[in-house]
Amino acid sequence: MLLTDLPIEILPEIIDHVAKPQHLAHLCLVNKAFHRFAVPKLYERVYIYSWHREGKAKACKVQYVEENRVNILNQVIQLFDTLSRYVYLANHLRRLEIRDFPKALTAVDNDILNHVLHGLKNCHNLRSCTWTRDGSLNSDVLKTLQSCDNLRDLEFNGHNEGHYDARLLPGFTKLERILIIMPSQAVISQLSPWFTESGSMLRSFTLICKGSNLITDALLQSIAPCLPNLQHLNLTGCPKVTHNGVWAIISSTVSGLLGLGLEGVSMRFDMAILANRCLTTGSLSLLRSITLTVHQQLSMKEWIHDVLNLISASPLERFQIYSIGVSFEALITEDLWNNLVLTHASRLVRISVHRMLISLEAIANICSQCTNLEELFVVMESSALDDLANYLSLAKKLRTVHINSPIDASTDVYPFVLKVDRALSIIKRCNPALNQLGCNSKVWQVDRQIIREDDGTLRSERVLAPYGSPDIPEQFTVVRT
């Protein structure tokens, strides 16, 4: 049977599994039926990342600077020229991700900016926008995005000085998810009037900073009453935030949080006090996901006890933890893993550990007892890989595995490289559901290759292929402080 002879009813199912834009573009050209279903899929999500081919020059040499600017401009021009000229294509766009963009467009670039604004105005069905390149967001873009009536999700760079008027932000009145990177004082000053106006709509709020002293308990306490329906709170790099500020947010929610991320908060953060308050009120009785960081100054035994207490009454599904700075030895966290499995084994679908060694015994316990485990990120010595593979085989629903080397700044030891043949030996011992394997900076997706035997029978064999999803592998975004 030819591809063009396939029943039209199954085309949407086939196309839905195609991830790469270039593959979708080819499908658009097969025939009218393929074009009908592939075009909406191709244009529903558009993104420009900084590491794309023809994006930023990797070498920091003077001769590349102008070429780099031209390449970025070309991407932007091609994208927004299409969106401005073809309204029917712009109407398909649901998710726009601009992670690279010319900084501070000059008067010479006015034509480009007009293209951008015109293109955005045509995106009537846009629901999610990410615009995170420092210095690239301006007031005109913000005003145009506010005209997108269906916009519910906004990620943006909070460094506004000389780029946009922070007083425009309260004009976004329908957002359900907000993520702000490196917010300035001007942006922070708008949070209270912004959330007073439309905070009841907000379901998810994330602040990503780099040791900012601007995010304080007083700030969180001031906006907390405006966020009754918040379900996800994530704070990164906020060393002035303690348990009091976080409790103000948690206690103001009507139903409690589903997700909580506390990364790089104050060293005075008292986990015991927060745990007691939450248990007394049942405020985290719906918590599904938690992300935490640890540091050298903590008394790990007490901290682990308090964390386990904090989540003891929660239906936890995702547990993420990493160390700021030095790596912790496996023995220190043994009680954490034993008790985590004891309390939450039947529900856990993801365990993510970074910059902290975890023992093979703990991994064996996790893989054998957590019957719904789908994602596992661990730190492991290369000498333990063979034993690790044997224990991974115990997890019957495991879909994603990532292995990182221990980090030790005092040595010159480089992260080990997992060769393809060794990676294949690992996946062949895992369950057939495994579809992604990574080691340090390398990520593969697991594909199936159909092989015809001499007798004519067909069999499927697992092979490693380059990572093909447009999504950033989450293991590369976890450690942010």
mmCIF file of C-alpha atoms in Angstrom, residues 16 77 102 122 126 146 201 277 413 419-420 436 474 480:
data_model
loop_
_atom_site.group_PDB
_atom_site.id
_atom_site.type_symbol
_atom_site.label_atom_id
_atom_site.label_comp_id
_atom_site.label_asym_id
_atom_site.label_seq_id
_atom_site.Cartn_x
_atom_site.Cartn_y
_atom_site.Cartn_z
ATOM 1 C CA ASP A 16 -0.107 13.835 15.431
ATOM 2 C CA ILE A 77 11.513 38.221 9.089
ATOM 3 C CA PRO A 102 17.220 40.914 17.766
ATOM 4 C CA ASN A 122 -3.272 38.029 13.072
ATOM 5 C CA LEU A 126 -2.750 32.372 20.304
ATOM 6 C CA GLN A 146 -2.844 42.188 24.852
ATOM 7 C CA MET A 201 -7.607 34.007 37.007
ATOM 8 C CA ARG A 277 1.286 24.657 59.289
ATOM 9 C CA VAL A 413 37.573 14.726 36.252
ATOM 10 C CA LYS A 419 28.969 5.372 23.953
ATOM 11 C CA VAL A 420 26.184 4.190 21.685
ATOM 12 C CA GLN A 436 14.304 8.306 25.885
ATOM 13 C CA GLU A 474 13.566 18.877 30.999
ATOM 14 C CA ARG A 480 18.522 26.769 37.632
#
